[in-house]
XYZ file of C-alpha atoms in Angstrom:
671
model
C -0.187 0.009 0.036
C 1.365 3.464 -0.774
C 1.519 5.900 1.867
C -0.451 8.365 -0.185
C -3.815 6.405 0.182
C -4.751 6.499 3.728
C -7.951 4.572 5.113
C -9.044 8.073 7.006
C -8.926 9.755 3.677
C -10.530 7.248 1.711
C -13.579 6.989 4.485
C -13.854 10.727 3.952
C -15.024 10.166 0.479
C -18.152 8.314 0.829
C -18.867 9.840 4.472
C -19.000 13.347 3.308
C -21.900 12.978 1.174
C -23.576 10.804 3.626
C -23.169 13.472 6.229
C -24.540 16.173 3.949
C -27.589 13.763 3.308
C -28.101 13.271 6.994
C -27.852 16.808 7.775
C -30.055 17.977 5.113
C -32.639 14.952 5.555
C -32.927 15.394 9.261
C -32.553 18.977 10.031
C -34.032 20.322 6.687
C -37.427 18.475 6.857
C -40.012 17.926 9.315
C -38.334 14.981 10.580
C -35.823 17.331 12.559
C -38.271 20.487 12.822
C -37.154 22.183 9.509
C -34.370 23.715 11.221
C -32.298 24.148 8.299
C -33.479 26.387 5.257
C -32.992 25.762 1.614
C -29.406 27.717 1.297
C -28.185 25.697 4.042
C -29.323 22.137 2.981
C -27.999 22.587 -0.477
C -24.887 24.208 0.577
C -24.174 21.153 2.874
C -24.860 18.549 0.486
C -22.849 20.294 -2.397
C -19.806 20.615 0.271
C -20.140 17.076 0.997
C -19.984 16.151 -2.804
C -17.374 18.728 -3.587
C -14.994 17.299 -0.778
C -15.802 13.743 -2.316
C -14.893 14.742 -5.614
C -11.652 16.570 -4.648
C -10.468 13.799 -2.758
C -11.371 11.368 -5.478
C -9.588 13.442 -7.959
C -6.565 13.503 -5.701
C -6.805 9.584 -5.359
C -7.052 9.208 -9.181
C -3.769 11.436 -9.451
C -1.908 9.322 -6.714
C -3.043 6.072 -8.395
C -2.082 7.032 -11.958
C 1.073 9.027 -11.169
C 2.438 7.268 -8.244
C 1.222 3.726 -8.580
C -0.790 4.013 -5.356
C -2.673 0.946 -4.388
C -5.169 0.380 -1.351
C -6.779 -3.093 -0.391
C -7.588 -3.114 3.292
C -10.307 -3.809 5.480
C -11.659 -0.821 7.355
C -14.233 -2.536 9.703
C -15.155 -6.110 10.665
C -19.151 -6.196 10.743
C -19.433 -9.820 11.770
C -17.700 -13.132 12.229
C -19.187 -16.328 11.887
C -16.759 -19.482 12.366
C -13.849 -18.428 9.892
C -16.164 -16.551 7.818
C -15.706 -12.726 8.125
C -17.952 -10.048 6.938
C -15.896 -6.881 6.382
C -16.189 -3.341 5.112
C -12.970 -2.611 3.013
C -11.739 -0.320 0.297
C -10.226 -1.533 -3.086
C -8.579 1.531 -4.572
C -6.948 0.841 -8.076
C -7.317 2.698 -11.357
C -10.631 0.995 -12.054
C -11.994 2.408 -8.771
C -10.201 5.727 -8.855
C -11.575 6.495 -12.168
C -15.357 5.410 -11.376
C -14.820 7.483 -7.924
C -13.841 10.707 -10.076
C -16.552 10.183 -12.635
C -19.444 9.457 -10.098
C -18.425 12.557 -7.723
C -18.171 15.009 -10.697
C -21.274 14.153 -12.491
C -23.131 14.257 -8.924
C -21.655 17.434 -8.237
C -22.821 18.993 -11.665
C -26.212 17.610 -10.533
C -26.457 19.115 -7.127
C -25.377 22.561 -8.670
C -28.131 22.198 -11.510
C -30.832 21.221 -8.833
C -30.700 24.502 -7.226
C -32.236 26.102 -10.300
C -34.257 23.098 -11.316
C -36.016 22.083 -8.087
C -36.229 25.896 -6.934
C -39.862 26.086 -6.307
C -40.466 22.368 -5.146
C -41.700 22.096 -1.694
C -39.510 18.646 -1.327
C -36.464 20.911 -2.007
C -34.249 19.900 1.200
C -35.769 16.416 0.791
C -34.271 16.016 -2.914
C -31.130 17.145 -1.924
C -30.885 14.577 1.120
C -31.774 11.958 -1.564
C -29.098 12.822 -4.053
C -26.450 13.005 -1.675
C -27.565 9.828 -0.275
C -27.378 8.228 -3.680
C -23.950 9.596 -4.115
C -22.973 7.815 -0.892
C -24.240 4.484 -1.912
C -22.562 4.615 -5.253
C -19.181 5.195 -3.978
C -19.526 2.415 -1.493
C -20.337 0.125 -4.323
C -17.260 1.089 -6.532
C -14.734 1.413 -3.620
C -15.737 -2.132 -2.212
C -13.127 -4.923 -1.906
C -15.444 -7.732 -1.334
C -19.023 -9.139 -2.536
C -20.759 -8.404 0.512
C -20.147 -4.546 0.559
C -20.565 -4.648 -3.268
C -24.210 -6.021 -2.447
C -24.865 -3.344 -0.038
C -24.090 -0.686 -2.306
C -25.795 -2.455 -5.139
C -28.980 -2.455 -2.795
C -28.509 0.856 -1.528
C -28.612 2.722 -4.815
C -31.624 0.711 -5.728
C -33.543 1.844 -2.680
C -32.616 5.174 -3.068
C -33.597 5.426 -6.720
C -36.818 3.959 -5.827
C -37.200 7.156 -3.394
C -36.072 9.401 -6.225
C -38.023 8.058 -9.124
C -41.212 8.368 -6.959
C -40.329 11.829 -5.658
C -43.551 13.082 -6.563
C -45.223 10.464 -4.391
C -48.672 11.846 -4.977
C -48.710 10.856 -8.732
C -50.001 7.632 -9.641
C -47.738 7.411 -12.863
C -44.627 8.272 -10.131
C -45.810 5.423 -7.799
C -46.221 2.884 -10.558
C -42.660 3.836 -11.989
C -40.837 3.578 -8.588
C -42.409 0.130 -8.111
C -41.520 -1.232 -11.551
C -37.902 -0.128 -11.069
C -37.754 -1.564 -7.655
C -39.471 -5.062 -8.675
C -37.530 -5.379 -11.827
C -34.308 -4.748 -10.198
C -35.283 -7.458 -7.563
C -35.483 -9.900 -10.156
C -31.814 -9.150 -11.509
C -30.547 -8.904 -7.686
C -32.023 -12.548 -6.969
C -29.837 -13.692 -9.734
C -27.048 -11.613 -8.523
C -27.234 -12.904 -4.993
C -27.287 -16.510 -6.269
C -23.930 -15.624 -7.929
C -22.366 -14.439 -4.839
C -23.741 -17.240 -2.947
C -22.076 -19.583 -5.386
C -18.911 -17.424 -5.023
C -18.863 -18.114 -1.283
C -20.106 -21.618 -1.345
C -17.240 -22.859 -3.589
C -14.520 -20.465 -2.329
C -15.071 -19.845 1.361
C -14.686 -16.106 0.889
C -16.092 -12.973 -0.510
C -12.806 -10.822 -0.740
C -12.288 -10.165 -4.307
C -8.457 -10.806 -4.270
C -8.922 -14.259 -2.582
C -11.836 -15.112 -4.972
C -9.825 -14.265 -8.173
C -7.085 -16.350 -6.680
C -9.166 -19.415 -6.949
C -10.754 -18.799 -10.359
C -8.573 -21.439 -12.180
C -9.752 -24.139 -9.539
C -13.502 -22.882 -10.056
C -13.137 -23.252 -13.906
C -12.406 -26.850 -13.661
C -15.420 -27.514 -11.487
C -18.771 -28.715 -12.406
C -22.222 -27.306 -11.052
C -23.356 -30.278 -8.871
C -25.699 -32.326 -10.424
C -25.157 -31.099 -13.859
C -22.642 -30.969 -16.999
C -22.630 -27.088 -16.662
C -19.218 -25.382 -15.704
C -19.557 -23.924 -12.188
C -18.031 -20.847 -13.268
C -20.270 -20.227 -16.446
C -23.462 -20.760 -14.051
C -21.672 -18.301 -11.463
C -20.850 -15.511 -13.986
C -24.192 -15.864 -15.754
C -25.875 -15.243 -12.400
C -23.829 -12.241 -11.683
C -24.622 -10.792 -15.147
C -28.436 -11.263 -14.447
C -27.831 -8.758 -11.750
C -25.903 -6.568 -14.183
C -28.989 -6.893 -16.668
C -31.471 -5.495 -14.046
C -29.148 -2.860 -12.652
C -27.940 -1.697 -16.179
C -31.197 -2.337 -17.816
C -30.390 -4.974 -20.189
C -32.939 -6.678 -22.356
C -35.370 -8.034 -21.083
C -35.031 -6.290 -17.548
C -34.562 -2.803 -19.363
C -38.439 -1.992 -18.855
C -37.948 -0.074 -15.483
C -35.738 2.577 -17.053
C -37.717 4.621 -19.415
C -40.562 4.742 -16.968
C -38.185 6.150 -14.255
C -38.407 9.566 -16.247
C -41.332 10.314 -13.872
C -38.691 11.259 -11.589
C -37.371 15.023 -11.720
C -34.872 15.453 -14.632
C -31.781 15.838 -12.301
C -32.382 12.271 -11.221
C -32.358 11.070 -14.863
C -28.962 12.398 -15.302
C -27.704 10.946 -11.856
C -29.075 7.440 -12.323
C -28.952 7.068 -16.054
C -25.542 8.882 -16.719
C -22.620 7.962 -14.428
C -24.038 6.001 -11.446
C -26.831 3.344 -10.902
C -27.184 1.957 -14.510
C -23.355 1.713 -14.986
C -22.889 -0.196 -11.883
C -23.380 -3.406 -13.777
C -20.942 -2.533 -16.255
C -18.448 -1.619 -13.575
C -19.063 -4.942 -11.723
C -18.718 -7.154 -14.918
C -15.320 -5.368 -15.512
C -14.370 -5.751 -11.749
C -15.227 -9.663 -12.357
C -13.080 -9.857 -15.404
C -10.911 -12.774 -13.935
C -13.879 -14.777 -13.462
C -15.792 -13.934 -16.775
C -12.440 -14.671 -18.740
C -12.615 -18.346 -17.791
C -16.005 -19.013 -19.592
C -16.564 -18.262 -23.250
C -20.161 -19.067 -22.711
C -20.823 -16.520 -20.065
C -19.011 -13.941 -22.442
C -21.185 -14.989 -25.325
C -24.150 -14.644 -23.138
C -22.905 -10.955 -22.336
C -22.599 -10.304 -25.913
C -25.782 -11.279 -27.279
C -27.689 -9.447 -24.451
C -25.864 -5.944 -25.116
C -26.417 -6.563 -28.767
C -29.988 -6.761 -28.546
C -30.185 -3.821 -26.099
C -27.889 -1.660 -28.262
C -29.866 -2.120 -31.378
C -33.562 -2.645 -30.465
C -33.797 -0.063 -27.794
C -32.359 2.325 -30.027
C -34.991 1.593 -32.616
C -37.594 2.396 -29.944
C -35.959 5.728 -29.485
C -36.594 6.917 -32.833
C -40.677 7.195 -32.336
C -40.427 8.772 -28.943
C -41.821 12.124 -28.525
C -41.048 13.049 -24.948
C -37.460 14.365 -25.058
C -36.604 12.695 -21.598
C -37.483 9.414 -23.079
C -35.666 9.869 -26.336
C -32.513 10.338 -24.091
C -33.525 7.243 -21.913
C -33.721 4.898 -24.872
C -30.280 6.368 -26.048
C -28.824 5.355 -22.392
C -30.514 1.861 -23.069
C -28.855 1.683 -26.514
C -25.336 2.988 -25.192
C -25.435 0.727 -22.299
C -25.797 -2.184 -24.772
C -22.632 -1.127 -26.580
C -20.787 -1.107 -22.922
C -22.047 -4.694 -22.462
C -21.161 -5.828 -25.795
C -17.651 -4.322 -25.334
C -17.395 -6.589 -21.956
C -18.630 -9.611 -24.211
C -15.748 -9.384 -26.654
C -13.362 -8.753 -23.683
C -12.676 -5.383 -24.279
C -13.240 -4.439 -20.777
C -11.189 -1.149 -21.042
C -13.048 -0.079 -24.064
C -16.427 -0.631 -22.003
C -15.154 1.327 -19.206
C -13.945 4.027 -21.296
C -17.273 4.546 -23.158
C -18.812 4.427 -19.537
C -16.451 7.456 -18.645
C -17.296 9.444 -21.798
C -20.985 8.395 -21.915
C -21.170 9.689 -18.187
C -20.304 13.331 -19.320
C -22.297 13.684 -22.599
C -25.381 11.712 -21.302
C -25.589 13.719 -18.083
C -25.083 16.750 -20.457
C -27.963 15.540 -22.612
C -30.307 14.898 -19.529
C -29.652 18.254 -17.933
C -29.899 20.243 -21.135
C -33.393 18.332 -21.743
C -34.324 19.672 -18.158
C -33.244 23.260 -19.133
C -35.510 22.887 -22.321
C -38.275 21.654 -20.147
C -37.891 24.554 -17.542
C -37.897 26.984 -20.466
C -41.097 25.366 -22.168
C -42.756 25.393 -18.857
C -42.674 21.933 -17.971
C -43.680 20.695 -21.385
C -41.863 17.594 -22.621
C -43.407 16.725 -25.958
C -40.865 17.553 -28.799
C -43.919 18.269 -31.073
C -44.604 21.387 -29.422
C -41.235 22.841 -29.325
C -39.085 24.219 -32.207
C -37.052 27.379 -32.828
C -35.375 27.322 -29.197
C -31.965 28.132 -30.566
C -32.538 31.969 -30.287
C -34.085 31.906 -26.987
C -31.566 29.642 -25.345
C -28.088 29.973 -26.913
C -26.138 28.070 -24.130
C -28.532 25.222 -23.865
C -28.690 24.938 -27.644
C -25.011 24.820 -28.020
C -24.234 22.446 -25.298
C -26.949 20.207 -26.268
C -25.478 20.120 -29.789
C -21.859 19.319 -28.147
C -23.690 16.325 -26.212
C -25.373 15.148 -29.352
C -22.232 15.392 -31.511
C -20.233 13.085 -28.868
C -23.470 10.659 -28.722
C -23.027 9.977 -32.493
C -19.379 9.405 -32.388
C -18.455 12.587 -34.336
C -14.776 12.356 -34.973
C -12.567 13.737 -32.203
C -15.439 14.190 -29.584
C -15.254 12.092 -26.901
C -17.829 9.533 -27.582
C -16.130 8.985 -31.265
C -13.095 7.191 -29.445
C -14.947 5.275 -26.927
C -17.776 4.056 -29.249
C -15.627 3.300 -32.393
C -13.222 1.415 -30.395
C -16.056 -0.882 -29.221
C -17.210 -1.170 -32.934
C -13.723 -2.486 -33.891
C -13.448 -4.500 -30.906
C -16.551 -6.143 -31.906
C -15.182 -6.732 -35.512
C -12.157 -8.679 -34.327
C -13.963 -10.877 -32.120
C -14.486 -14.615 -33.105
C -16.886 -15.642 -29.919
C -20.306 -17.027 -30.700
C -22.692 -14.217 -31.496
C -20.090 -11.613 -32.563
C -21.348 -11.568 -36.001
C -24.874 -10.690 -34.784
C -23.205 -8.178 -32.338
C -21.325 -6.493 -35.115
C -24.228 -5.981 -37.072
C -26.157 -4.569 -34.163
C -23.627 -2.074 -33.215
C -22.953 -0.938 -36.743
C -26.643 -0.383 -37.374
C -26.976 1.250 -34.197
C -24.756 3.890 -35.492
C -27.281 4.903 -38.108
C -30.158 4.486 -35.565
C -28.145 6.775 -32.808
C -27.587 9.486 -35.518
C -31.366 9.557 -36.488
C -32.775 9.877 -33.100
C -30.449 12.053 -31.982
C -30.665 14.588 -34.750
C -34.444 14.270 -34.992
C -34.435 15.492 -31.362
C -32.172 18.139 -31.915
C -33.896 19.552 -35.106
C -37.463 19.278 -33.320
C -36.416 21.225 -30.350
C -34.028 23.866 -31.892
C -34.799 24.493 -35.111
C -37.761 24.744 -37.381
C -40.985 26.696 -36.669
C -41.884 27.870 -33.157
C -44.530 25.427 -31.956
C -44.359 26.223 -28.082
C -47.645 28.211 -28.112
C -49.733 25.279 -29.696
C -49.577 22.392 -27.310
C -53.309 21.488 -26.709
C -52.008 20.019 -23.364
C -49.868 22.564 -22.162
C -49.018 22.892 -18.646
C -49.208 19.332 -17.797
C -45.826 17.972 -18.188
C -44.310 15.355 -15.785
C -41.947 17.745 -14.122
C -44.533 20.454 -13.823
C -43.741 21.328 -10.097
C -44.551 24.728 -9.458
C -42.829 26.903 -12.025
C -44.623 29.749 -13.522
C -46.374 29.170 -16.894
C -46.922 31.170 -20.046
C -44.717 33.548 -21.870
C -41.822 32.989 -24.328
C -39.130 30.332 -23.716
C -35.987 31.771 -22.090
C -32.558 30.734 -20.988
C -32.331 29.152 -17.653
C -30.104 30.753 -14.687
C -26.673 30.198 -14.222
C -26.948 27.168 -11.583
C -28.418 25.192 -14.665
C -26.221 26.568 -17.653
C -22.737 26.401 -15.646
C -23.202 22.687 -15.130
C -24.143 22.290 -18.615
C -20.945 24.188 -19.929
C -18.848 22.300 -17.365
C -19.936 18.917 -18.795
C -19.622 20.144 -22.467
C -16.048 20.566 -21.917
C -15.085 16.855 -21.110
C -17.659 15.894 -23.612
C -15.565 17.312 -26.230
C -12.083 16.984 -25.180
C -11.756 13.802 -22.677
C -11.556 11.321 -25.592
C -8.451 12.349 -27.389
C -5.910 12.492 -24.456
C -7.174 9.205 -22.840
C -7.789 6.960 -25.439
C -4.303 5.679 -25.896
C -3.433 5.346 -22.143
C -6.845 3.822 -21.425
C -7.189 1.322 -24.157
C -3.707 0.708 -25.282
C -1.577 1.816 -22.360
C -1.116 0.300 -19.050
C -3.517 2.571 -17.196
C -5.768 -0.265 -15.775
C -2.989 -2.296 -14.754
C -4.100 -5.457 -13.133
C -7.575 -4.175 -12.099
C -8.783 -5.619 -15.794
C -7.395 -9.050 -16.577
C -7.575 -10.334 -20.151
C -6.661 -13.948 -21.263
C -4.239 -14.551 -24.319
C -7.176 -16.556 -25.583
C -9.067 -13.274 -26.101
C -6.492 -10.892 -28.193
C -9.224 -8.402 -28.875
C -7.494 -5.314 -27.738
C -4.260 -6.654 -28.703
C -5.401 -6.653 -32.262
C -6.960 -3.179 -32.230
C -3.587 -2.084 -30.701
C -1.469 -3.235 -33.759
C -3.700 -1.114 -35.944
C -3.716 2.074 -33.610
C -1.459 4.925 -34.624
C -2.653 7.701 -32.312
C -5.771 9.604 -31.575
C -5.136 12.180 -34.681
C -4.858 9.455 -36.785
C -7.594 7.640 -35.701
C -9.980 10.559 -36.066
C -8.482 11.361 -39.416
C -9.264 7.955 -40.624
C -12.655 7.893 -39.412
C -13.921 9.433 -42.683
C -12.751 6.595 -44.425
C -14.832 3.980 -42.298
C -18.485 2.878 -42.597
C -19.630 4.053 -39.047
C -18.913 7.402 -39.982
C -20.814 7.359 -43.205
C -23.677 5.705 -41.304
C -23.633 8.298 -38.819
C -23.804 10.948 -41.510
C -26.551 9.043 -43.278
C -28.614 9.343 -39.993
C -27.957 12.904 -39.748
C -29.054 13.367 -43.426
C -32.158 11.464 -42.873
C -32.966 13.369 -39.777
C -32.252 16.631 -41.335
C -34.464 15.943 -44.641
C -37.489 14.654 -42.500
C -37.469 17.107 -39.700
C -36.027 20.282 -41.637
C -36.576 19.869 -45.227
C -39.751 17.829 -45.977
C -41.661 17.664 -42.505
C -44.487 15.409 -43.978
C -42.315 12.497 -44.713
C -42.330 11.170 -41.079
C -45.900 10.770 -41.195
C -45.856 9.199 -44.699
C -43.538 6.629 -43.580
C -45.369 5.613 -40.262
C -48.401 5.308 -42.311
C -46.803 3.289 -45.097
C -45.111 0.914 -42.468
C -47.507 1.016 -39.749
C -47.246 -2.451 -38.431
C -43.783 -1.668 -37.724
C -44.301 1.620 -36.554
C -46.762 0.267 -33.908
C -44.409 -2.386 -32.873
C -41.867 0.474 -31.980
C -44.547 2.733 -30.421
C -45.342 -0.376 -28.331
C -41.766 -1.011 -27.541
C -41.909 -4.263 -28.980
C -44.916 -4.952 -26.566
C -42.341 -6.158 -24.135
C -44.061 -3.937 -21.380
C -47.447 -5.379 -22.573
C -46.207 -8.879 -22.054
C -44.638 -8.100 -18.836
C -47.906 -6.417 -17.509
C -50.572 -8.531 -18.941
C -48.845 -12.067 -19.037
C -46.201 -12.239 -16.570
C -47.097 -9.888 -13.910
C -50.967 -10.779 -14.318
C -49.722 -14.515 -14.147
C -47.812 -13.614 -10.939
C -50.568 -11.993 -9.565
C -52.974 -14.732 -10.426
C -50.583 -17.207 -8.837
C -50.107 -15.160 -5.711
C -53.984 -14.718 -5.212
C -54.254 -18.668 -5.838
C -51.855 -19.224 -3.221
C -53.410 -16.554 -0.720
C -56.988 -17.713 -1.481
C -56.472 -21.627 -2.074
C -53.423 -22.735 -0.115
C -53.576 -19.789 2.689
C -57.250 -19.163 3.259
C -59.023 -22.609 2.238
C -56.095 -25.164 3.039
C -53.955 -23.533 6.149
C -56.628 -21.193 7.758
C -59.702 -23.042 6.721
C -58.589 -26.774 6.748
C -55.903 -26.782 8.986
C -56.339 -24.094 11.455
C -60.192 -23.592 11.517
C -60.693 -27.548 10.686
C -58.692 -28.736 13.767
C -60.698 -26.602 16.373
C -63.939 -27.718 14.838
C -63.040 -31.100 15.107
C -61.988 -30.712 18.263
C -65.091 -29.027 19.115
C -67.306 -31.729 17.387
C -65.573 -34.541 19.384
C -65.862 -32.527 22.432
C -69.484 -32.438 22.065
C -69.704 -36.125 21.911
C -67.439 -36.547 24.580
C -69.661 -34.321 26.561
C -72.751 -36.217 25.824
C -71.133 -39.551 26.793
C -69.589 -38.201 30.018
C -72.964 -37.051 31.437
C -72.612 -38.008 35.061
C -75.457 -40.549 34.960
C -74.993 -44.424 35.969
C -77.270 -45.630 33.526
C -75.442 -43.931 30.524
C -72.192 -45.295 31.871
C -73.741 -48.722 31.980
C -75.448 -48.296 28.549
C -71.851 -47.395 27.067
C -70.515 -50.354 28.925
C -72.981 -52.855 27.524
C -72.662 -51.507 24.205
C -68.897 -51.537 24.129
C -69.148 -55.495 25.363
C -71.642 -56.232 22.599
C -69.338 -54.591 19.964
C -66.149 -56.399 21.273
C -68.056 -59.853 21.538
C -69.346 -59.518 17.815
C -65.809 -58.436 16.572
C -64.033 -61.410 17.955
C -66.847 -63.768 16.998
C -66.663 -62.576 13.397
C -62.781 -62.514 13.623
C -62.689 -66.337 14.746
C -64.838 -67.572 12.032
């Protein structure tokens, strides 16, 4: 362990946001008598996250520049026999990078929230929640064992439930947070099974000790089957990632989570909760590398998510839902990278995506504020002249998202596409098609949103359903759109800067250098990144060469189609929707996955539950066993009371009858 990293300093990283959350959540609400006002509450929470960010950046610098490393137990919670449940930190390049990204995005969201939630009655409560969310995510990424990882995993799920349903008086918000919570429970069930398998066959939950036993696990079979134990374990762990990182078919919760305030969309969907699954698989690379079957499973699931969720984004009219389906698609790209053993490319895209996707969500929130909380892009248009800062930063985020050469998203996204092309794992052919087609799709829905919002005729005063947006929480209505206050625009500018520049200087050290060191392990049997390294000649050459590649022209084609349909000939989209109505209906209904889930799976589960409740519990247990037993005893007692009357002639009669029965029985028995 390097002397530059100490337990006390590292403890301050998660505890600073926790302290802010507790102070604002207790003394800034009715729980503690509303002793803290708005200014003090947001100041304390922002200070806590700022401290965490500064310490995280210092930790990253120490890890990268000085080779600092930390892997120690901070606190022993429980000891059961030889098994210890510990709280500990593992600080390596992967952790330090995640800490910095999480705290920076969270800090921007905190500042942004001052303007966005200014007139909401739950102002202090909201700041407490987002600060608590930051603490939970930091505990997740800093953990050195599966137990603490699971704690952080569930903690972010719990706080996301509170945040998605923040406006808890709305039925839609209640449905959304319940949906998110229940779908994640499905994934988490698989996740905890994977952790249980790890502990059962290794006797430990500490990462280092588990990874040391990985070669032995690779030789074992799952009891009673011919399946590889490690394959089953990794697939179970990845099912947890499917829920948390919203991969098909457990993706259905994420678009509905837009019911929460827009800062939550940025915090949950950009750098924190949804990327937890990506981080977890990268952290578990020593395990996943030993199972090609598990990697193929990851690859196919990611491919489906990348392509098909992007297709749904094309027909969305809610600006936040467009960005949400974009998040689903980009998470699919990250998952594809994990599946082809390009873990570094997946984490690199996680980092770049955190900046430009947070930018797009916060930019969408800025637009929603200016439009007096209308979220329907069909009633926007022409906002460029009213909101120059939001327009420019949103354009930057869009260019980064579609992988424009030299923007941050280009270096990470194109690297994933190239890595997929080099893979020979089963499913890599479909994956390569999916990520290539996804380039066109991404450009189409991204520029569709951009043109509908910022260009074309002004439609903000034509909305028949005005003043009824999801995020309508007290801001005034009426009047022309306007640029949002500095507490909103400054985070947009600060997020736009890395969205442009963060890719160029870091693509080489993170993908082809030794940035991650031993934090990510790749076997020689999966030489994907090694193949890419041989063709890499620097970020400048990569950017210049892009104009000769298929992805560039696919993105350009997506831009051209969006420009023609939404700027030149605006009648085309309606004609296309009418001509291809069956396909259009499929996309509008999100491939009917939500319908199947709500009307078949969930209804079937409810019917099963009702059957067990009415049939098993009420009829059998309560009716037959509990009530039946006392009724039977009462009936028997009634007979016994009649026999035990106290009259001598009754007893004599019973004795005579008994003797008669016995004599008859034995006479007939002896025949």
